Structure formats: C-alpha cells, structure tokens
Amino acid sequence: MKDAQVIRGNSVLPARRTPITLHTADGLNLVGELALPLEREPVATMVCLHPLPTHGGMMDSHLFRKASYRLPALADIAVLRFNTRGTTSVQGTSGGAFDEAQGERYDVAAAIELADFEDLPDIWLVGWSFGTDLALKYGLDAEVRGAILLSPPLRYSDDADLDAWAQSGKPLVALVPEHDDYLRPAEAAERFSRVPQAEVIGVDGAKHLWVGDSERVLDEVASRLNPRVSVPLPRQWSGDMQQADASAYRDQTVAAFESVGPQPGDQEA
C-alpha cells in the first residue's frame, strides 16, 4: 500500500470520468462530464449548477472541480458537471448564449434528464451563486430529491420560487458565507423562512467564492447526499492519486454579479 498523501486542491482521486453532451429541448449541445466511483455504483448524484458565466463561472469553477476530483472516491457520489449555454471552460464551450436565467431552464432540464437516463440514484441539485437561482427556479422536477445552495444571492429567483419549494416539501439546504457579497446569514434566514423545511447554515469567516473553505462545503454536500459517510471526509489518500494542472484557471475564481475583482488572498488553495 502506498504511503498516505495529503489531498490538496488539485489532487485527483480515482473515478470513472466520461465526457458527456447534454441535448436541450431548444436544440443546443452542452459540454459536460460525469464522474462515477471507480469500482462501485454511486449511492447518490450531485448535479452541479455553476456560478455566473459572465463573471468566470463554469463547470470547472473550483468547488465543482474538487467535487469531481474527490467525491466519487471519498463518498460514493456521482458528480455531473456541465457548462450552461454559452459557457466556456477547458472542457469546451456549450452552444447558445447566456440568457439571464431564462433559456437556462432547458439546460437544467437536460442535466436532470441525462441523470435519469443513466439511472443515477438520488439526484440532488447543488447550485453555487447563479446556479442557486437555476436550482430554485427550475429544480422542482419529479426526479430531484432536493437541492443544496452555495452562496445563494436570490437575484433571479423570487418569493414565488421559494413558495413552490415550500409546497413541494423537498429538502433545501443553504450554505451562506458570513462575509457574502449579496446575502448574509441573518438575511438569508429571513428570506428562506418562507420554506419551512429549509435549513440555513451560516459559515463563519467564509466569503462568496469559498476560497479556503472547500473542505467545509464538500463535507456538507457529502453528508446530505450520503448520510452513511463519515465527515469530515478524509484529508489523506493512500491509493493512486493524480495532480491536475490548474494553471488554466488562474485568475478565474471570480464568480460574482458585479465587476468585483479578486480580493487580497483570494487564490485557490
């Protein structure tokens, strides 16, 4: 057995990773990837809805890269990532153009449809920033178990969307950074009070981009999707482990709504 190695930001643990193409009802092809546990079937599925593409958000935004790198091996979770319409990453460019959370309804539907077609179990939507609005607006599909919202700004979604989630009774978890640029824990608790089953978790010291807090986020996601997994997740790995080249993403941690540049210290760990 190999000596245990520390799992770092660019550590890639073993998984079955396959490029995928999502086909939307309005005729677009979207670039994506499906990562599955290497030798077991997944117990749950994480469909990633990325931050605002006009400000650096993409399927390769750091939290979702790390989810793909780690969660299949550490928590038996399938991770489905994709670029919404008009979004570019190293993985490729999806068809169409950014549509202010309107046409993106078809993108969300296509991802859920593919997960269902692949017989992936226990589908959860995990949205980050702009992706949380997509989850709230378009995530109430019969195949969706629930949603986890990372840094929800509630910019494109509204009280009607929250009321629909309340009526559905489906689990809704919001992780809200203490120093978020758009919605902080106290206000989030008030806004989400419309959803009796919603759980709002304030994260001390965290910011909108979750730089330096990836492990906390992945632990929360893993514990919801696979309650049998022990958290915190392991921080070391004794098997095969690759190192990804993240140089293409340098200076692309910004995923905010306004033209806010990286703050001091906001580099990926």
Coordinates of C-alpha atoms in Angstrom, one line a residue:
M1 CA 0.0 0.0 0.0
K2 CA 1.2 3.5 -0.8
D3 CA 2.0 5.9 1.9
A4 CA -0.9 8.3 2.6
Q5 CA -0.6 11.6 0.7
V6 CA -2.3 14.8 1.7
I7 CA -5.3 15.7 -0.6
R8 CA -4.7 19.1 -2.0
G9 CA -6.7 21.5 -4.1
N10 CA -5.5 19.8 -7.4
S11 CA -5.5 16.2 -6.2
V12 CA -7.5 13.9 -8.4
L13 CA -8.6 10.7 -6.9
P14 CA -9.6 7.6 -8.9
A15 CA -13.0 7.6 -10.7
R16 CA -14.7 6.7 -13.9
R17 CA -14.8 10.1 -15.7
T18 CA -16.6 10.4 -19.0
P19 CA -17.1 13.5 -21.2
I20 CA -20.8 13.9 -21.9
T21 CA -23.0 16.0 -24.2
L22 CA -26.4 17.3 -22.9
H23 CA -29.0 18.0 -25.5
T24 CA -31.5 20.7 -24.6
A25 CA -35.1 20.9 -25.7
D26 CA -34.4 24.0 -27.7
G27 CA -31.7 22.4 -29.8
L28 CA -28.4 23.2 -28.0
N29 CA -25.5 20.9 -27.2
L30 CA -23.9 21.4 -23.8
V31 CA -20.4 20.3 -22.7
G32 CA -20.2 18.2 -19.6
E33 CA -18.5 15.4 -17.6
L34 CA -19.9 12.5 -15.4
A35 CA -17.6 11.2 -12.7
L36 CA -18.6 7.9 -11.0
P37 CA -17.0 5.8 -8.3
L38 CA -14.3 3.6 -9.8
E39 CA -15.4 0.2 -8.6
R40 CA -18.8 0.7 -7.0
E41 CA -22.2 2.1 -8.0
P42 CA -22.9 5.6 -6.7
V43 CA -25.4 6.0 -3.8
A44 CA -26.4 9.5 -4.8
T45 CA -25.9 12.0 -7.6
M46 CA -24.7 15.6 -7.5
V47 CA -25.8 17.8 -10.4
C48 CA -23.6 20.9 -10.4
L49 CA -25.1 24.3 -11.4
H50 CA -22.2 26.7 -11.7
P51 CA -21.8 30.4 -10.9
L52 CA -22.5 33.3 -13.3
P53 CA -20.7 32.6 -16.6
T54 CA -20.3 36.3 -17.5
H55 CA -18.1 36.6 -14.4
G56 CA -16.0 33.5 -14.6
G57 CA -18.5 30.8 -13.5
M58 CA -18.2 27.4 -15.3
M59 CA -18.3 23.7 -14.7
D60 CA -14.6 23.9 -13.7
S61 CA -15.2 26.5 -11.0
H62 CA -13.0 25.3 -8.1
L63 CA -15.7 23.8 -5.8
F64 CA -17.1 21.7 -8.6
R65 CA -13.7 20.6 -9.9
K66 CA -12.9 19.4 -6.4
A67 CA -16.2 17.7 -6.1
S68 CA -15.5 15.7 -9.2
Y69 CA -11.9 15.0 -8.1
R70 CA -12.9 13.7 -4.6
L71 CA -16.5 12.8 -4.0
P72 CA -16.7 9.7 -6.2
A73 CA -13.8 8.1 -4.3
L74 CA -14.5 9.5 -0.8
A75 CA -18.3 9.4 -0.6
D76 CA -19.6 7.1 -3.5
I77 CA -21.3 10.2 -5.1
A78 CA -21.7 10.6 -8.8
V79 CA -20.8 14.1 -9.9
L80 CA -22.4 15.5 -13.1
R81 CA -20.9 18.9 -14.2
F82 CA -21.7 20.9 -17.3
N83 CA -21.3 24.3 -18.9
T84 CA -24.6 26.1 -19.3
R85 CA -25.4 27.7 -22.6
G86 CA -22.6 29.9 -24.0
T87 CA -20.2 29.0 -21.2
T88 CA -16.6 28.1 -21.9
S89 CA -14.1 26.2 -19.8
V90 CA -11.1 24.0 -20.6
Q91 CA -13.6 21.2 -21.1
G92 CA -15.1 23.1 -24.1
T93 CA -17.8 25.6 -25.0
S94 CA -21.5 24.9 -24.8
G95 CA -23.8 26.0 -27.6
G96 CA -26.0 29.1 -27.4
A97 CA -25.5 32.3 -25.4
F98 CA -26.1 33.3 -21.8
D99 CA -29.8 34.1 -21.3
E100 CA -30.2 35.7 -17.9
A101 CA -31.7 32.6 -16.3
Q102 CA -34.4 32.2 -18.9
G103 CA -33.2 29.7 -21.6
E104 CA -31.1 28.0 -18.9
R105 CA -34.3 26.3 -17.8
Y106 CA -33.7 23.9 -20.7
D107 CA -30.1 23.3 -19.5
V108 CA -31.2 22.3 -16.1
A109 CA -33.8 20.0 -17.5
A110 CA -31.3 18.4 -19.9
A111 CA -29.0 17.6 -17.0
I112 CA -31.7 16.1 -14.9
E113 CA -32.9 14.1 -18.0
L114 CA -29.4 12.7 -18.5
A115 CA -29.0 11.7 -14.9
D116 CA -32.4 9.9 -15.0
F117 CA -31.5 8.2 -18.4
E118 CA -28.3 6.9 -16.8
D119 CA -30.3 5.6 -13.9
L120 CA -28.2 7.6 -11.5
P121 CA -29.6 7.4 -7.9
D122 CA -31.0 10.0 -5.6
I123 CA -30.5 13.1 -7.7
W124 CA -29.6 16.4 -5.9
L125 CA -29.0 19.8 -7.4
V126 CA -26.1 21.6 -6.0
G127 CA -26.1 25.3 -7.2
W128 CA -23.5 27.9 -6.5
S129 CA -24.3 31.6 -6.8
F130 CA -26.1 32.0 -10.1
G131 CA -26.6 28.2 -10.1
T132 CA -28.7 28.5 -6.9
D133 CA -31.2 30.7 -8.8
L134 CA -31.4 28.0 -11.5
A135 CA -32.0 25.3 -8.9
L136 CA -34.7 27.3 -7.2
K137 CA -36.5 28.3 -10.4
Y138 CA -36.2 25.1 -12.4
G139 CA -35.2 22.3 -10.0
L140 CA -38.6 21.1 -8.9
D141 CA -38.5 18.0 -11.1
A142 CA -40.1 14.7 -10.0
E143 CA -36.6 13.1 -10.3
V144 CA -34.9 15.6 -8.0
R145 CA -34.6 14.6 -4.3
G146 CA -33.6 18.1 -3.1
A147 CA -31.2 21.0 -3.5
I148 CA -28.1 22.5 -1.8
L149 CA -27.5 26.2 -2.4
L150 CA -24.0 27.6 -2.0
S151 CA -23.9 31.4 -1.6
P152 CA -27.5 32.0 -2.8
P153 CA -27.9 35.6 -3.9
L154 CA -31.7 35.3 -4.7
R155 CA -31.2 37.6 -7.6
Y156 CA -33.1 35.8 -10.4
S157 CA -35.3 33.7 -8.1
D158 CA -38.1 35.2 -6.0
D159 CA -40.6 34.5 -3.3
A160 CA -42.8 32.5 -5.7
D161 CA -39.9 30.1 -6.3
L162 CA -39.4 29.8 -2.6
D163 CA -43.1 29.2 -2.1
A164 CA -43.1 26.4 -4.7
W165 CA -40.2 24.7 -2.8
A166 CA -42.2 25.1 0.4
Q167 CA -45.2 23.4 -1.1
S168 CA -43.0 20.6 -2.5
G169 CA -41.6 19.6 0.9
K170 CA -38.3 18.7 -0.7
P171 CA -35.1 19.3 1.3
L172 CA -33.5 22.6 0.7
V173 CA -30.1 23.5 2.3
A174 CA -28.5 26.9 2.0
L175 CA -24.8 27.4 2.9
V176 CA -24.3 31.1 3.5
P177 CA -20.9 32.7 4.0
E178 CA -20.6 35.1 6.9
H179 CA -19.0 37.7 4.6
D180 CA -21.0 37.1 1.5
D181 CA -21.3 39.9 -1.0
Y182 CA -25.0 39.5 -1.6
L183 CA -26.9 37.6 1.1
R184 CA -25.5 37.1 4.6
P185 CA -26.8 34.5 7.1
A186 CA -29.3 36.7 9.1
E187 CA -31.0 38.0 5.9
A188 CA -30.9 34.5 4.4
A189 CA -32.6 33.0 7.4
E190 CA -35.4 35.6 7.0
R191 CA -35.8 35.1 3.2
F192 CA -35.8 31.3 3.5
S193 CA -38.3 31.3 6.4
R194 CA -40.9 31.0 3.7
V195 CA -39.7 27.4 3.2
P196 CA -40.4 25.5 6.5
Q197 CA -38.1 22.6 5.6
A198 CA -35.2 24.9 4.5
E199 CA -32.0 24.7 6.6
V200 CA -29.8 27.8 6.5
I201 CA -26.3 27.2 7.6
G202 CA -24.1 30.3 8.2
V203 CA -20.4 29.6 7.7
D204 CA -18.1 31.7 9.9
G205 CA -15.3 33.5 8.1
A206 CA -16.4 32.4 4.6
K207 CA -16.8 34.5 1.5
H208 CA -18.9 34.2 -1.6
L209 CA -16.2 32.3 -3.6
W210 CA -15.5 29.8 -0.8
V211 CA -11.7 30.1 -1.3
G212 CA -10.1 28.3 1.6
D213 CA -13.4 26.7 2.6
S214 CA -13.7 23.9 0.0
E215 CA -13.4 21.1 2.6
R216 CA -16.3 22.5 4.7
V217 CA -18.5 22.7 1.6
L218 CA -17.7 19.2 0.3
D219 CA -18.3 17.8 3.8
E220 CA -21.7 19.4 4.0
V221 CA -22.6 18.1 0.5
A222 CA -21.4 14.6 1.2
S223 CA -23.2 14.3 4.5
R224 CA -26.5 15.3 2.8
L225 CA -26.2 13.1 -0.2
N226 CA -24.7 10.1 1.5
P227 CA -25.7 10.2 5.2
R228 CA -23.7 7.0 5.8
V229 CA -20.4 8.7 5.0
S230 CA -18.3 9.9 7.9
V231 CA -17.4 13.6 7.9
P232 CA -15.1 15.4 7.9
L233 CA -14.1 13.5 4.7
P234 CA -10.5 12.1 4.7
R235 CA -7.8 14.7 4.1
Q236 CA -5.3 12.0 3.0
W237 CA -5.4 9.2 0.4
S238 CA -3.3 6.0 0.3
G239 CA -4.1 4.9 -3.3
D240 CA -3.4 6.2 -6.7
M241 CA -3.7 10.0 -6.9
Q242 CA -3.0 12.3 -9.8
Q243 CA -2.4 16.1 -9.8
A244 CA -4.4 18.3 -12.1
D245 CA -2.9 21.3 -13.9
A246 CA -4.9 24.2 -12.6
S247 CA -2.9 26.9 -14.4
A248 CA -5.6 27.5 -16.9
Y249 CA -7.9 28.7 -14.1
R250 CA -5.6 31.2 -12.5
D251 CA -7.4 34.5 -12.0
Q252 CA -10.7 32.8 -12.8
T253 CA -12.0 32.5 -9.2
V254 CA -14.4 35.4 -9.7
A255 CA -18.0 34.3 -10.0
A256 CA -19.9 37.4 -8.7
F257 CA -22.6 39.5 -10.2
E258 CA -20.8 42.9 -10.4
S259 CA -17.4 43.7 -11.7
V260 CA -15.7 42.7 -8.4
G261 CA -12.1 41.6 -8.8
P262 CA -10.4 39.0 -6.6
Q263 CA -9.7 40.3 -3.1
P264 CA -6.3 40.0 -1.4
G265 CA -5.7 36.4 -0.6
D266 CA -8.5 35.1 -2.9
Q267 CA -6.3 32.5 -4.6
E268 CA -7.3 28.8 -4.6
A269 CA -5.7 26.7 -2.0

